[in-house]
Tab-separated table of C-alpha atoms in Angstrom:
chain	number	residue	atom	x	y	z
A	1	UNK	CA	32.601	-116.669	-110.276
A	2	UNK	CA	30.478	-119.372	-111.178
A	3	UNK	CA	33.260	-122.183	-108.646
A	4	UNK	CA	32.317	-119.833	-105.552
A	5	UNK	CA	28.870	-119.132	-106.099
A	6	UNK	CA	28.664	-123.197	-106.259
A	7	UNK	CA	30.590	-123.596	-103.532
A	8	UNK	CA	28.861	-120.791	-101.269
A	9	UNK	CA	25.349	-122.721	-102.138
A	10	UNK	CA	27.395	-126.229	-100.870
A	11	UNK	CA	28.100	-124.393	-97.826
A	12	UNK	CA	24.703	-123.898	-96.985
A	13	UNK	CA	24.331	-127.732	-96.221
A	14	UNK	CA	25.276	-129.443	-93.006
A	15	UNK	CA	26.248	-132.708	-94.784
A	16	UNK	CA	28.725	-130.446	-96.978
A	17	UNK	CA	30.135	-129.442	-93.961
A	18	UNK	CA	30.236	-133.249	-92.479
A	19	UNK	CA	31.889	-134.308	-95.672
A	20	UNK	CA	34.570	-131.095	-95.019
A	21	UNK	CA	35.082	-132.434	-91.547
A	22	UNK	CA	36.076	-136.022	-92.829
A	23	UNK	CA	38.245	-134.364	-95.400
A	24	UNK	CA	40.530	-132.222	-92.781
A	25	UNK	CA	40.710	-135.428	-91.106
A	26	UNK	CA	42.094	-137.038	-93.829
A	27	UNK	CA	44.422	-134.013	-93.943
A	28	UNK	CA	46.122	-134.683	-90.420
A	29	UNK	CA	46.215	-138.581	-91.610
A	30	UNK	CA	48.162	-137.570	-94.980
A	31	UNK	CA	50.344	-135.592	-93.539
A	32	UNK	CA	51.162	-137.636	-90.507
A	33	UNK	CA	51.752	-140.466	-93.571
A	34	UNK	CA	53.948	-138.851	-95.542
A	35	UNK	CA	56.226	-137.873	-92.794
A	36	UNK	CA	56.604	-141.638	-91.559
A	37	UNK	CA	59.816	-143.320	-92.086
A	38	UNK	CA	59.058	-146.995	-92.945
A	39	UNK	CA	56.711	-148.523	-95.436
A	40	UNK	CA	54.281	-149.956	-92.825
A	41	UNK	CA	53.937	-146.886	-90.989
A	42	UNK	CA	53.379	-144.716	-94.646
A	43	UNK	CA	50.725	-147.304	-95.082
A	44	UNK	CA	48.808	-148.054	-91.757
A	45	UNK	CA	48.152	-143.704	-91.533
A	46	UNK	CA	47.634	-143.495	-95.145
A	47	UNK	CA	45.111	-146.640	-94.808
A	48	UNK	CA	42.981	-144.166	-92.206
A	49	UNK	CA	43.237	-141.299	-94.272
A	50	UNK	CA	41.711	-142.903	-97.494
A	51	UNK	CA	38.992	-144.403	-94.871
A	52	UNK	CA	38.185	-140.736	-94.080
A	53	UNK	CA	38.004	-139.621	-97.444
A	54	UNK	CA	35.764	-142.015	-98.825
A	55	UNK	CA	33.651	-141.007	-95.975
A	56	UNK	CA	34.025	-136.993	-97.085
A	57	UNK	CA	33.344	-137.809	-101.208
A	58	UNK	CA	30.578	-140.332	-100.021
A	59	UNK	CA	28.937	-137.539	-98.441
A	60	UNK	CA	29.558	-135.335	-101.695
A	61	UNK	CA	27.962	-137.718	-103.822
A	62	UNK	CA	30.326	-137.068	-106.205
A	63	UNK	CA	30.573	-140.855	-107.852
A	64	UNK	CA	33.764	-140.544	-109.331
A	65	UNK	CA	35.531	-139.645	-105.976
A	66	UNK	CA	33.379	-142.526	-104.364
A	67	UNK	CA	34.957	-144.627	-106.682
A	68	UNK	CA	38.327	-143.260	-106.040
A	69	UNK	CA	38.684	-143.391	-102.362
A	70	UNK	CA	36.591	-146.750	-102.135
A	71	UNK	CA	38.933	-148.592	-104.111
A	72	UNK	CA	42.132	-146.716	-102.562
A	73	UNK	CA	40.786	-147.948	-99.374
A	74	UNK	CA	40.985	-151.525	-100.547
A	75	UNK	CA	44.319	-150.503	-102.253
A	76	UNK	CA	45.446	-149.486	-98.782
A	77	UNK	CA	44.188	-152.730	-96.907
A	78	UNK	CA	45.944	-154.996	-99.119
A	79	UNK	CA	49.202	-152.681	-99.657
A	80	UNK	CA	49.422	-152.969	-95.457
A	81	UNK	CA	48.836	-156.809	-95.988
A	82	UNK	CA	51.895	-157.994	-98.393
A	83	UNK	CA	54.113	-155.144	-96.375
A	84	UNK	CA	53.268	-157.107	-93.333
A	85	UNK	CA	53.643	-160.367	-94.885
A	86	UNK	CA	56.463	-160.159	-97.747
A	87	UNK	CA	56.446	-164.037	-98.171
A	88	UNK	CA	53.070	-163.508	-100.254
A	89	UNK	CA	54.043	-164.839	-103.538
A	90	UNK	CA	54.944	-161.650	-105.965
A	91	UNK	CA	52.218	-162.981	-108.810
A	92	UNK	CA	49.415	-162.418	-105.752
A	93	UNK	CA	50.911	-159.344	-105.196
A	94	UNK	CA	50.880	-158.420	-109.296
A	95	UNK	CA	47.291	-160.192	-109.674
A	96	UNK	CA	45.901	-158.184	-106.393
A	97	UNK	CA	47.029	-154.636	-108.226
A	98	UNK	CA	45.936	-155.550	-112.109
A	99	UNK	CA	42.265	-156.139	-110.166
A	100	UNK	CA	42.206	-152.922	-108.449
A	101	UNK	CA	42.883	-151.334	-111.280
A	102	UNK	CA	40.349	-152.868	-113.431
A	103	UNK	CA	38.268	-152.336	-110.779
A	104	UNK	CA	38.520	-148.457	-110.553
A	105	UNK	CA	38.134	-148.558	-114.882
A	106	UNK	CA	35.005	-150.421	-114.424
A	107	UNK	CA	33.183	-148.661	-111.833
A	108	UNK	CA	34.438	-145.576	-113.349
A	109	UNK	CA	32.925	-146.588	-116.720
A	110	UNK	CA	29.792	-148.202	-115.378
A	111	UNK	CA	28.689	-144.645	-113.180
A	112	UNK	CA	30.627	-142.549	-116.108
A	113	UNK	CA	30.686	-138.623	-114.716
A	114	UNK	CA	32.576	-137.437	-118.049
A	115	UNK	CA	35.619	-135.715	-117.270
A	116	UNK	CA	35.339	-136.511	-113.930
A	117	UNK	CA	35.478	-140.221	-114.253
A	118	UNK	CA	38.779	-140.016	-116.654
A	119	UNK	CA	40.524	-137.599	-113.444
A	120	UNK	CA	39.705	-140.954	-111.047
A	121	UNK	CA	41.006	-143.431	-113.448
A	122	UNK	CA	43.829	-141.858	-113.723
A	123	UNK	CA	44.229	-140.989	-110.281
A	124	UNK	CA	43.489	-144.213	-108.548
A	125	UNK	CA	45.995	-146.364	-111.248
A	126	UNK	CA	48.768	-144.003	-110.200
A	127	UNK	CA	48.188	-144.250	-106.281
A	128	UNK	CA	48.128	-147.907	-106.972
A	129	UNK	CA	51.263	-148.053	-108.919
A	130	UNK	CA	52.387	-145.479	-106.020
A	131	UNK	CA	51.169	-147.829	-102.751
A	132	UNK	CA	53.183	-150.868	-104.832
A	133	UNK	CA	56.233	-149.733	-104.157
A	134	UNK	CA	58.678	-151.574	-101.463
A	135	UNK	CA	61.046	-148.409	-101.091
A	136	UNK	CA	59.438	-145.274	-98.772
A	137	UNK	CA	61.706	-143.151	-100.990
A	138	UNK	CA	59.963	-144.430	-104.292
A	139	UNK	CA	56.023	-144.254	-102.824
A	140	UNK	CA	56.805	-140.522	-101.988
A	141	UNK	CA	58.067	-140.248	-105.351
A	142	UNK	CA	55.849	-141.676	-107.241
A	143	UNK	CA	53.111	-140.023	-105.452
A	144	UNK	CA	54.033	-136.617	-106.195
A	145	UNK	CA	52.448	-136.486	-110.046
A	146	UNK	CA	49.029	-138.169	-108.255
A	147	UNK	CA	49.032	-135.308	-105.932
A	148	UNK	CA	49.189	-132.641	-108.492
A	149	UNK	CA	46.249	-134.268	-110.783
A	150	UNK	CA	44.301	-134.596	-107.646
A	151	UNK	CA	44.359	-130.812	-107.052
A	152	UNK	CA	42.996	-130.031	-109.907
A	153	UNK	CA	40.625	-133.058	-110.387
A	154	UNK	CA	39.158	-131.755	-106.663
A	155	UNK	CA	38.672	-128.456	-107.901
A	156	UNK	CA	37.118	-129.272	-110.929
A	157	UNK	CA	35.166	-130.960	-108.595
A	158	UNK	CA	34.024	-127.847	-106.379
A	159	UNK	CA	35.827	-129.599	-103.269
A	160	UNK	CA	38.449	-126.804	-102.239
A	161	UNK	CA	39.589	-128.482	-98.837
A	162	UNK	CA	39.836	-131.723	-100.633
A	163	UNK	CA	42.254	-129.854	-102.906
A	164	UNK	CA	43.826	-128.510	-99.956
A	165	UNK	CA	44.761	-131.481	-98.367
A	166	UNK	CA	45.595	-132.936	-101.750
A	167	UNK	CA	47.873	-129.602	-101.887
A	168	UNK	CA	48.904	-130.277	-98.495
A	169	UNK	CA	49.787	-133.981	-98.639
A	170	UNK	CA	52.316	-133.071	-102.276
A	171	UNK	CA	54.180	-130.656	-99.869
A	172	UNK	CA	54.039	-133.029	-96.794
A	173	UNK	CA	55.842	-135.461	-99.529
A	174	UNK	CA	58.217	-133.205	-101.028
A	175	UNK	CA	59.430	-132.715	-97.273
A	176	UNK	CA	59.074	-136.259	-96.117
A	177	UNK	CA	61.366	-136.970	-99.577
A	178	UNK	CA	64.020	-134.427	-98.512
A	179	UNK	CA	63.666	-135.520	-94.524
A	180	UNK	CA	64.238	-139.050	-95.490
A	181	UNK	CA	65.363	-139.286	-98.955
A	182	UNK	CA	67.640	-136.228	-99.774
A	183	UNK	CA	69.025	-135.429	-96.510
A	184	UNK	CA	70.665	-138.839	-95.372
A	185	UNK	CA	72.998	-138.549	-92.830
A	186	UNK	CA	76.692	-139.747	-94.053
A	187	UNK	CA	78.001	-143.162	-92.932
A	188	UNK	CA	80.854	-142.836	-90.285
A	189	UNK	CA	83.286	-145.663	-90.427
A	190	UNK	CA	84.013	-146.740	-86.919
């Protein structure tokens, strides 16, 4: 009882509801990601959506999920960079990820929210080992186990539509893997 008496005393404030609003837009933006068929597209709609959820946890205060979405936003910038430019040299590439995820361990340690903080670490490292990935096929893959610990992370956090959409972008996933992934059309010799 205790998750929706919290949540029904959330709901009482507007910039809850502002920070819901930026969440279900991040919702659309997942889902329109995960159904995209090349790795440029995946990344340009999934760079909006982790704009719009930094936006929704910023508005949660919730410093763990600031940390989270802040740094997956910068994940997404420079994932949509080296896609677009493939020459970049593959140590920059390397170099750029190690950072981010040093990054995300020492904000997460620096504004420690105990179990909380651990769920974001976690989190963030996968969607960065997730976003590094060249093949569509293998970022809806590998995104799959980051969805499920964000479910529960979100709840834990008393954020049930950002555990929806984290809900709702592992199923968008599973069906962009068997749209694209599964489901390939046969080659016809001509």
């Amino acid at each position: 009882m205790y998750m929706f008496d919290k949540i029904i005393e959330l709901s009482s404030n507007w910039v809850w509801w502002v920070s819901q609003g930026f969440a279900v837009l991040g919702l659309i933006l997942i889902i329109i990601s995960m159904q995209q068929k090349s790795r440029i597209s995946i990344l340009s709609w999934n760079l909006a959506a982790a704009v719009a959820m930094f936006i929704s946890c910023c508005c949660l205060w919730q410093f763990s999920a600031m940390i989270l979405m802040g740094v997956s936003s910068v994940r997404s910038v420079t994932a949509l960079i080296f896609a677009i430019k493939p020459d970049v040299k593959k140590w920059i590439f390397i170099t750029t990820n190690v950072v981010l995820a040093l990054l995300i361990v020492v904000l997460n340690i620096v504004f420690w929210n105990g179990y909380l903080s651990i769920f974001s670490i976690i989190i963030g490292i996968g969607f960065i080992i997730s976003f590094a990935q060249v093949k569509p096929r293998n970022i809806r893959l590998t995104i799959v186990p980051c969805r499920v610990i964000s479910v529960v992370y979100y709840l834990l956090m008393l954020a049930p539509i950002n555990a929806a959409i984290e809900l709702t972008a592992l199923i968008s996933a599973v069906v962009g893997m068997i749209r694209f992934d599964f489901k390939k059309k046969p080659v016809v010799a001509e």
